[in-house]
Tab-separated table of C-alpha atoms and ligand atoms in Angstrom:
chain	number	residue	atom	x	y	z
A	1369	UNK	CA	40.594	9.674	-23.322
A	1370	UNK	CA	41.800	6.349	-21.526
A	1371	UNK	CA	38.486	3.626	-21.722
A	1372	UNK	CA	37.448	3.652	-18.197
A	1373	UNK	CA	37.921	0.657	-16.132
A	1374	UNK	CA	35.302	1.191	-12.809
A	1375	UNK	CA	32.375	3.113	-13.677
A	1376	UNK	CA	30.336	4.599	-10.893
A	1377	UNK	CA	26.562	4.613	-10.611
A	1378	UNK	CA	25.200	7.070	-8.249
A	1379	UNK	CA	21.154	7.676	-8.233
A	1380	UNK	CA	20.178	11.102	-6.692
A	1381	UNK	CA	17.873	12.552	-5.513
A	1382	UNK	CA	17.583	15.855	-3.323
A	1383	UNK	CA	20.793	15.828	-2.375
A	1384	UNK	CA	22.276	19.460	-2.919
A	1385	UNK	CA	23.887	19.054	0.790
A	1386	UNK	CA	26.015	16.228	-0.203
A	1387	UNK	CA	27.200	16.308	-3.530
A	1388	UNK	CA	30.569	18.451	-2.875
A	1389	UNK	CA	31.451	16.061	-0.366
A	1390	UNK	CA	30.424	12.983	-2.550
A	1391	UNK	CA	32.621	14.528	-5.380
A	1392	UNK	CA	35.930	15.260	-3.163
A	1393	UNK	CA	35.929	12.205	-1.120
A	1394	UNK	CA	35.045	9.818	-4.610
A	1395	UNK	CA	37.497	11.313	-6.389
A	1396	UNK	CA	39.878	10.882	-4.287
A	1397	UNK	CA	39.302	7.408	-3.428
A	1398	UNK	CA	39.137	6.881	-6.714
A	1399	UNK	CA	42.664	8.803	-7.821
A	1400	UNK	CA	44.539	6.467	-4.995
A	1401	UNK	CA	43.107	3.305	-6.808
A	1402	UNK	CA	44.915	4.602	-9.991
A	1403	UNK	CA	43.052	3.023	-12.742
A	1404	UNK	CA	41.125	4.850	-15.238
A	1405	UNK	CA	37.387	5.539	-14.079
A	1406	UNK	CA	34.440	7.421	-14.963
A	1407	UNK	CA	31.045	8.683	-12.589
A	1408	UNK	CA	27.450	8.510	-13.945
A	1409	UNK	CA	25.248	10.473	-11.599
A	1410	UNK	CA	21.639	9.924	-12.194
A	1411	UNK	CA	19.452	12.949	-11.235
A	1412	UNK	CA	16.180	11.439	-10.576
A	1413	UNK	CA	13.869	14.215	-10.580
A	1414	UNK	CA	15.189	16.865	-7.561
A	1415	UNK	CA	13.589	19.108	-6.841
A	1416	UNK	CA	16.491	21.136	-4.925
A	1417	UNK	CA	19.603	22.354	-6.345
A	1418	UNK	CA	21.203	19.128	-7.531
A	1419	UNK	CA	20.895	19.550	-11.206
A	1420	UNK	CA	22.917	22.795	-10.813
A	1421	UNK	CA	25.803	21.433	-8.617
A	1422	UNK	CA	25.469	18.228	-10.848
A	1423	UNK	CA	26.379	20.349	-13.724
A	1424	UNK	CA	29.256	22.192	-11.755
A	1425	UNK	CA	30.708	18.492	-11.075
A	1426	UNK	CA	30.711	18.077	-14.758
A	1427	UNK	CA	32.324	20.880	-15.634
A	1428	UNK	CA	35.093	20.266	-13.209
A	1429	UNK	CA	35.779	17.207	-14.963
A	1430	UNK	CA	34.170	16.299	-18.346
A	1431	UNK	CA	35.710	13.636	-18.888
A	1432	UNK	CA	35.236	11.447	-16.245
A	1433	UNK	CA	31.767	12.859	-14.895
A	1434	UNK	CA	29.333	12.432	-16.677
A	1435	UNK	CA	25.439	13.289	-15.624
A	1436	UNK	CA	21.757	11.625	-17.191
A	1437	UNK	CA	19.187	14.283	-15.907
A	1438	UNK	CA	15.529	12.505	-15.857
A	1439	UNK	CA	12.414	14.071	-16.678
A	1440	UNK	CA	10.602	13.466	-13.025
A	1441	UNK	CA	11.073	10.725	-10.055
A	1442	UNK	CA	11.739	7.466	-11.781
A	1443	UNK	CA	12.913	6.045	-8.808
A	1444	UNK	CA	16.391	4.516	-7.400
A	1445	UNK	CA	15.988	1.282	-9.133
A	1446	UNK	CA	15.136	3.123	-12.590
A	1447	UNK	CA	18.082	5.154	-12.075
A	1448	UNK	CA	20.300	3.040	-11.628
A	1449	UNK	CA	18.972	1.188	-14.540
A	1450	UNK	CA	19.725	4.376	-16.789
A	1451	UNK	CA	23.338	4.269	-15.521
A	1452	UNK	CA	23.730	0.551	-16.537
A	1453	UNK	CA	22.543	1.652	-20.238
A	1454	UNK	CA	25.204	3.914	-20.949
A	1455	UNK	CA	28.368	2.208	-18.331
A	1456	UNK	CA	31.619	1.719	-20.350
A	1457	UNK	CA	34.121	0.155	-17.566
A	1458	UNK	CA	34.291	-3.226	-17.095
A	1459	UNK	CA	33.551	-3.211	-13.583
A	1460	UNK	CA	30.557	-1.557	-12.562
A	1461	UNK	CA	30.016	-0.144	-8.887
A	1462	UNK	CA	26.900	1.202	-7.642
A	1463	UNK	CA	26.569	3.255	-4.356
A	1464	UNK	CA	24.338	5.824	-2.946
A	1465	UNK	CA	24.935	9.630	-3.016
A	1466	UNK	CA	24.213	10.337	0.215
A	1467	UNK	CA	27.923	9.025	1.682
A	1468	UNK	CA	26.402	6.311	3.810
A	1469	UNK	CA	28.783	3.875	1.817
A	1470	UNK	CA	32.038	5.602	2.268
A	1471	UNK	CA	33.789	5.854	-1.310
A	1472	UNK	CA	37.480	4.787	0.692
A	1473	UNK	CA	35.464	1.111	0.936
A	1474	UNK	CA	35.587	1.064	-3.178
A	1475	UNK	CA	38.828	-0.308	-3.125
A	1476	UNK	CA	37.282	-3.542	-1.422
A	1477	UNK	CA	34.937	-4.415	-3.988
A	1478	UNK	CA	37.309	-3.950	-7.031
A	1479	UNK	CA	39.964	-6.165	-5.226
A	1480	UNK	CA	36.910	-8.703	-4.800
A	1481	UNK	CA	35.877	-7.941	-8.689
A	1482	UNK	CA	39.557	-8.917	-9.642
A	1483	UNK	CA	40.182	-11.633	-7.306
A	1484	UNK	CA	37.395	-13.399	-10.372
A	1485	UNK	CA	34.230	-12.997	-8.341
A	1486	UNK	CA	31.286	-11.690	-10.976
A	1487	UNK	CA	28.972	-9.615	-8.268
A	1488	UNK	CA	30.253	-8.077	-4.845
A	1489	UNK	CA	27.467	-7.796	-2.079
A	1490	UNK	CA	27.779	-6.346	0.878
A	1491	UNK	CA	26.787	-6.046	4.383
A	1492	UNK	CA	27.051	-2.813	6.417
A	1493	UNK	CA	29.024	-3.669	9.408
A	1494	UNK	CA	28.126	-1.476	12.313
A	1495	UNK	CA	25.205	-0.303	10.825
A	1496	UNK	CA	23.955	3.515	11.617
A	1497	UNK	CA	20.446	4.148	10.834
A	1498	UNK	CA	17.362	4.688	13.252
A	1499	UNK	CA	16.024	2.103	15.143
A	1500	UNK	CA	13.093	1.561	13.502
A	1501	UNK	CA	14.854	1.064	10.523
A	1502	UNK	CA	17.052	-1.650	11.539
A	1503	UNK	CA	13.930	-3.209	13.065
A	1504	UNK	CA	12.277	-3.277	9.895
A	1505	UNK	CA	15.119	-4.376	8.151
A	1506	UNK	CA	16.188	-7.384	10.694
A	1507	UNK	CA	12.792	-8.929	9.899
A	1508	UNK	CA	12.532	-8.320	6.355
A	1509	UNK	CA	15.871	-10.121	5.612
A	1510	UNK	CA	14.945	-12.840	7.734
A	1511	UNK	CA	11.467	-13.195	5.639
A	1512	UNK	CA	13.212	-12.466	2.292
A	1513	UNK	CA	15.601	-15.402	3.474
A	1514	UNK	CA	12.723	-17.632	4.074
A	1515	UNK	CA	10.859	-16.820	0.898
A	1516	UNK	CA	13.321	-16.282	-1.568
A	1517	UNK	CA	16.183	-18.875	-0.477
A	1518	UNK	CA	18.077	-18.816	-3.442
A	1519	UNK	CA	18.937	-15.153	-3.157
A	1520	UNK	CA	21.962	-15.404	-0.882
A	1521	UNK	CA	22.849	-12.069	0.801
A	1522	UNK	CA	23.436	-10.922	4.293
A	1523	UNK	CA	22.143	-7.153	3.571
A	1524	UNK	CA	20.045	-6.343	1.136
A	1525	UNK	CA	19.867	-3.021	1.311
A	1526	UNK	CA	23.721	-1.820	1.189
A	1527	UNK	CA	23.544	-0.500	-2.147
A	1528	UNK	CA	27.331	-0.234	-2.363
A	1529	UNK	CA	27.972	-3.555	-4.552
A	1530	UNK	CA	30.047	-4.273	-7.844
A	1531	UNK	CA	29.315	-5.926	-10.638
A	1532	UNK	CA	30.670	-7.539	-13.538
A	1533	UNK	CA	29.883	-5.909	-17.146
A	1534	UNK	CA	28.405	-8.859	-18.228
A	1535	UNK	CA	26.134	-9.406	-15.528
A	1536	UNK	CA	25.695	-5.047	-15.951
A	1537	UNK	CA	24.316	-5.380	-19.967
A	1538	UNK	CA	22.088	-8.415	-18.845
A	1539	UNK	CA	20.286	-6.802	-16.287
A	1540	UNK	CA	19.933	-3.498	-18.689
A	1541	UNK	CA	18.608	-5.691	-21.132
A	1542	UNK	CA	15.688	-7.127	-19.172
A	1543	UNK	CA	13.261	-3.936	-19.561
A	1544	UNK	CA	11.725	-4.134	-16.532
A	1545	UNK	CA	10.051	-1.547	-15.061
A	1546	UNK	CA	9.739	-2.609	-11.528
A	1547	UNK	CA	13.380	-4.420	-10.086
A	1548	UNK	CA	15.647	-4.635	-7.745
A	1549	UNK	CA	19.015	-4.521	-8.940
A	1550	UNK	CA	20.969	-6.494	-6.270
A	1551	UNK	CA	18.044	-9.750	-6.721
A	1552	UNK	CA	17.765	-9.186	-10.125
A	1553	UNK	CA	22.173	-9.027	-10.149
A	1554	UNK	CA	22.334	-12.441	-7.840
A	1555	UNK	CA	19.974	-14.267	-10.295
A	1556	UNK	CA	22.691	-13.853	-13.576
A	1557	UNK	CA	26.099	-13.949	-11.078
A	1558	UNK	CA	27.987	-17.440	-11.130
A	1559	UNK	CA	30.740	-16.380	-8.439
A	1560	UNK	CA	28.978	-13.991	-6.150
A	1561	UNK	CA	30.663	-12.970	-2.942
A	1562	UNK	CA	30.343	-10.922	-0.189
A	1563	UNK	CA	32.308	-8.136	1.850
A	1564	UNK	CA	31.820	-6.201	5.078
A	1565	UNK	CA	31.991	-2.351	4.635
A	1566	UNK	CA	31.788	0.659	7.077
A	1567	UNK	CA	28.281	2.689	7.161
A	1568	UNK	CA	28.262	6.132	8.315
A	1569	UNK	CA	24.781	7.975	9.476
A	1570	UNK	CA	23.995	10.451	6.628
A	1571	UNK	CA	26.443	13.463	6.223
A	1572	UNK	CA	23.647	15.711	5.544
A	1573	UNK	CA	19.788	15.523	3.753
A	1574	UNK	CA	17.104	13.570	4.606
A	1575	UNK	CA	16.143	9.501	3.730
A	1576	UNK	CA	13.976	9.673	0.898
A	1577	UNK	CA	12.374	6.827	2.298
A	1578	UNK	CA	9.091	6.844	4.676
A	1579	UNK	CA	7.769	3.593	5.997
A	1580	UNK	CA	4.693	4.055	2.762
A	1581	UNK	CA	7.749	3.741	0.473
A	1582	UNK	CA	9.691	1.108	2.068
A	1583	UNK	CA	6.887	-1.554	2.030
A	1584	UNK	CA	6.043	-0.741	-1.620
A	1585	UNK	CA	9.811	-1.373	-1.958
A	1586	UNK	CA	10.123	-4.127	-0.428
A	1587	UNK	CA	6.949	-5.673	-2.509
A	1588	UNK	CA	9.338	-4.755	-5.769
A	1589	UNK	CA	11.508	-7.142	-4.192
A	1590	UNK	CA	9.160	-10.005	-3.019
A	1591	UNK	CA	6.626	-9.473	-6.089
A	1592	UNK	CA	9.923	-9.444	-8.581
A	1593	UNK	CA	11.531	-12.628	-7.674
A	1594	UNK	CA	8.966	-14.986	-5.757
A	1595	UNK	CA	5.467	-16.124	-5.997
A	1596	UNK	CA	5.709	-17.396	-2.547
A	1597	UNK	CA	2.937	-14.667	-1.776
A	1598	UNK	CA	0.500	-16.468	-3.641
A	1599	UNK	CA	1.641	-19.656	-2.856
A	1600	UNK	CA	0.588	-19.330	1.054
A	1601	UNK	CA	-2.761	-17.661	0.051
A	1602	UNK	CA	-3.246	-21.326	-2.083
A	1603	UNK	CA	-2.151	-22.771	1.192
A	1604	UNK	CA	-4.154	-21.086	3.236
A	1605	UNK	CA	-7.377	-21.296	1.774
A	1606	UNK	CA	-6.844	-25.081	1.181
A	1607	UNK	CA	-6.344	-25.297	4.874
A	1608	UNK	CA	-9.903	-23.177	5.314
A	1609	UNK	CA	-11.478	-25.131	3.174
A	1610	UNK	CA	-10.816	-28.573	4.473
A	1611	UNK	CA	-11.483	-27.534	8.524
A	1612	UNK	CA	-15.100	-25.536	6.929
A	1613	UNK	CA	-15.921	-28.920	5.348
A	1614	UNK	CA	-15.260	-30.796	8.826
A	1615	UNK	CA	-17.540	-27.824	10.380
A	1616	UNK	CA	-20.198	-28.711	8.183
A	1617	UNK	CA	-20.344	-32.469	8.922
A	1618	UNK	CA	-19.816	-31.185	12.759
A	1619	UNK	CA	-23.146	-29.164	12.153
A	1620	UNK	CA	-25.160	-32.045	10.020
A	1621	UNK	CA	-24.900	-34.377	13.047
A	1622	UNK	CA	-25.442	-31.718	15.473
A	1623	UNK	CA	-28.795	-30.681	13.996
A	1624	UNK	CA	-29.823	-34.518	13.642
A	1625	UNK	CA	-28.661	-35.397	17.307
A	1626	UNK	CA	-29.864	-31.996	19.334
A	1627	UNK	CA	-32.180	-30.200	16.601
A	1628	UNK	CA	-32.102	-27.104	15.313
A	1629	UNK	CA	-30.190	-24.252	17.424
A	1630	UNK	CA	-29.096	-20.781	16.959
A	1631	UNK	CA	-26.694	-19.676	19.479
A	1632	UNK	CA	-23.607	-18.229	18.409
A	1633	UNK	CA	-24.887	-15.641	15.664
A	1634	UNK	CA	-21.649	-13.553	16.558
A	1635	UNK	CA	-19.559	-15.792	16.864
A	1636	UNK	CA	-20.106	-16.500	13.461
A	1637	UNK	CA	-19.771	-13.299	12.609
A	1638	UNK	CA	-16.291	-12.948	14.548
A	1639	UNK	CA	-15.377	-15.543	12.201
A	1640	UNK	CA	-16.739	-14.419	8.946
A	1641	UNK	CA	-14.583	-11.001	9.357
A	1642	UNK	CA	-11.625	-12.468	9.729
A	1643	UNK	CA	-12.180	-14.432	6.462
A	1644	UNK	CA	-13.029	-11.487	4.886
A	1645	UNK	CA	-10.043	-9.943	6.110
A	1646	UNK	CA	-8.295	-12.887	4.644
A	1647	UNK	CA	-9.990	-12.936	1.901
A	1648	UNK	CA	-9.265	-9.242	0.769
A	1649	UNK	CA	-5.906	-9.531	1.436
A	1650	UNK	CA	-5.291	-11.913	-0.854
A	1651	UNK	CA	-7.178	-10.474	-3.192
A	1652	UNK	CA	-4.713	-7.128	-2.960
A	1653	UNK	CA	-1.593	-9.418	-3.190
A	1654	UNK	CA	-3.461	-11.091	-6.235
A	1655	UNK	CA	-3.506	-7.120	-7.258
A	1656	UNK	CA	-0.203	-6.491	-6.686
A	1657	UNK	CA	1.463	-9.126	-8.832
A	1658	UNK	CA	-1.455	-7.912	-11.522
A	1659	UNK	CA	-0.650	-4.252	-11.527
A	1660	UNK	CA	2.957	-5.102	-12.107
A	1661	UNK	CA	1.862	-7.180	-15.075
A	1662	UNK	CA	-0.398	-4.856	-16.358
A	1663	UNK	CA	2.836	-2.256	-16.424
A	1664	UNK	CA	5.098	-4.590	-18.082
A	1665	UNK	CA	2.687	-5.609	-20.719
A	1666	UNK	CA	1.965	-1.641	-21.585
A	1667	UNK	CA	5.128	-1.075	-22.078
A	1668	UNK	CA	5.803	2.337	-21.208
A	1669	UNK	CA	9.132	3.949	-21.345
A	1670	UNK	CA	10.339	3.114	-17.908
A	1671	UNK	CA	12.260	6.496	-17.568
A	1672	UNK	CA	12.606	9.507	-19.329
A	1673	UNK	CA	16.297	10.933	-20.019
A	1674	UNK	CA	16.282	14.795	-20.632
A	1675	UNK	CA	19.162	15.020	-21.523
A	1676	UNK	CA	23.140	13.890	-20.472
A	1677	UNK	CA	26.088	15.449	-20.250
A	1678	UNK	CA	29.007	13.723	-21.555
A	1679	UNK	CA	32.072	14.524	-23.206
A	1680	UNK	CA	31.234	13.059	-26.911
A	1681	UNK	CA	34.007	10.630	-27.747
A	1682	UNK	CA	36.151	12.157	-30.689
A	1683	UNK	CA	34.910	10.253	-34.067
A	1684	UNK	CA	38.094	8.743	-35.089
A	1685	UNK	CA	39.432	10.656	-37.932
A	1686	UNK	CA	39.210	9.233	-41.272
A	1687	UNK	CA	42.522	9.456	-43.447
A	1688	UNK	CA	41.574	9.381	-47.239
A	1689	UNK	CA	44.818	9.415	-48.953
A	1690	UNK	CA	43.840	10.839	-52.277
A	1691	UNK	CA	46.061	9.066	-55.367
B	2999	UDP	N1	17.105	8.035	-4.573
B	2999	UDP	C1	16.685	8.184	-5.905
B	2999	UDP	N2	15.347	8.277	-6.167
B	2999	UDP	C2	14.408	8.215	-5.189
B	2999	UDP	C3	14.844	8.023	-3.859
B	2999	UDP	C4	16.185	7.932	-3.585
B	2999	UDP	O1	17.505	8.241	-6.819
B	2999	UDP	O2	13.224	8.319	-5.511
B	2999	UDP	C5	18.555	7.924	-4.279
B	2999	UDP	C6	19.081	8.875	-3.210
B	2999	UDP	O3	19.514	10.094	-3.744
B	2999	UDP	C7	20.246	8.098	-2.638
B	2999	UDP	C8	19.791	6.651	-2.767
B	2999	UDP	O4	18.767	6.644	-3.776
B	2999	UDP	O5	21.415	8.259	-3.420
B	2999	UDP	C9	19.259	6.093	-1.456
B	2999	UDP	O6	18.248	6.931	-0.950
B	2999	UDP	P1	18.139	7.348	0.589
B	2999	UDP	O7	19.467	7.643	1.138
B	2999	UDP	O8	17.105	8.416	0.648
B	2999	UDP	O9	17.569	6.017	1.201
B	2999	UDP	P2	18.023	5.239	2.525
B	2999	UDP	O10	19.513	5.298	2.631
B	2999	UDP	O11	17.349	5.933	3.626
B	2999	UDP	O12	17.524	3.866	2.265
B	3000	MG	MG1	20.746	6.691	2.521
């Protein structure tokens, strides 16, 4: 069995509709690129008929298919993460099951990955999605862009990107149990680049993401790699603090100059909600950088394998010439 040179990571989830597809069309974009490769599909907790067809997949071809079955929903992050444990290529792709990346785009990246770059974003050109999503997405780039300059990338949620095995074992190595690969990827890569590739509407299935899910996503993202959060609560209760001090004097002279008044109870009230409202939302992004701390430091298994199927490598025969 040839060491494979891409290996594929594919998280999925639910996605009985599209796996046949998946495993025609990525084989076969795979076959024309002619070097030796092998697919890790991550089952993260389905509840439909993907572990079965998974298995099928497997059994078609043991040798370059090869399946980690979790023990629930670990999430597309963790899965991925379980992929990058076991990867044996030296250039490691990860895309989506659900064939919004077309697999005929591979060949871009590894041409990229060879041409000496270390990670391969992309952007989806001529994106097909709802139009909600791309809403929420156009502003959330911008905002990432604003908060977290250093991470350079056009699209950060085209999940179709390659990296180098290097960059792969470091980011396996970092244990942590809330990420996001492509940050976490761009914070270890020395030559990033990017490429444009096509994006197709999902063949078939459902997003597994709800608008719930995409902000706690997204706060992966922003909690993971910035404390800019935190930073503009600082800023902002500096800024409350130095006009309520100037209030105060305001009232000192008013009450020596006009004596004592008390118009404007609600007004004061109008006011004292919105701090509140300030006030506790701070205090839950306080939380959410906390909560993430508290699951780091308990260190909990971050997924569960059940078990993998993979064709065990042959233990290399031992020749004991007797004398
Ligand atoms: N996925 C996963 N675990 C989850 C949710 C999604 O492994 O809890 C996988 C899913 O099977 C797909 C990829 O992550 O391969 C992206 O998910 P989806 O297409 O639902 O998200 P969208 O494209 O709408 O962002
Ligand atoms: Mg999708």
């Amino acid at each position: 069995m040839p060491q494979p040179y891409i290996s594929l990571v594919i998280p999925v989830h639910n996605e009985e509709e599209v796996l046949e597809e998946l495993y025609h069309r990525l084989t076969s974009s795979l076959d024309k690129i002619g070097k030796p490769f092998e697919i890790i599909l991550i089952n993260d907790g389905s509840t439909d008929k993907s572990a079965q067809l998974l298995q099928q997949l497997h059994e078609r071809r043991p040798e370059q298919i090869r399946v980690i079955e979790f023990n629930g929903n670990f999430g597309q992050h963790m899965a991925i993460m379980a992929g990058f444990e076991r990867v044996r290529g030296q250039i490691v792709i990860t895309m989506d099951a659900d064939l919004q990346n077309p697999p005929e785009e591979i060949h871009k990246l590894v041409t990229a990955m060879e041409a000496g770059h270390d990670v391969v974003n992309t952007y989806r050109q001529d994106r097909q999605d709802s139009w909600w999503r791309l809403q929420v997405s156009r502003w959330h780039n911008r905002l990432r862009a604003y908060m977290m300059p250093k991470l350079k990338m056009r699209d950060e949620g085209c999940m179709l990107r390659a990296y180098q095995r290097s960059i792969v074992d470091l980011m396996a190595a970092t244990g942590e149990s809330s990420t996001f690969i492509p940050a976490l990827a761009l914070t270890y890569a020395a030559n990033p680049t990017e490429v444009g590739v096509a994006h197709a509407e999902r063949s078939a299935g459902t997003s597994s993401y709800n608008l719930y899910k995409l902000i706690r996503y997204n706060f992966d993202l922003v909690t993971g790699f910035s404390v800019f959060p935190l930073q503009v609560f600082t800023m902002i209760g500096l800024l409350i603090s130095m006009c309520s001090f100037a209030f105060v004097i305001f009232l000192i002279l008013r009450r020596l100059i006009h004596g004592p008044e008390v118009e404007g109870v609600f007004t004061l009230f109008a006011i004292m909600f919105f701090l509140l409202g300030i006030v506790l939302f701070g205090l839950g992004v306080v939380g959410e950088y906390v909560g993430r701390i508290y699951q780091e430091v308990r260190k909990r298994p971050r997924f569960v394998i059940k078990h993998v199927l993979e064709k065990q490598e042959k233990p290399e025969l031992q020749l004991t010439v007797a004398e």
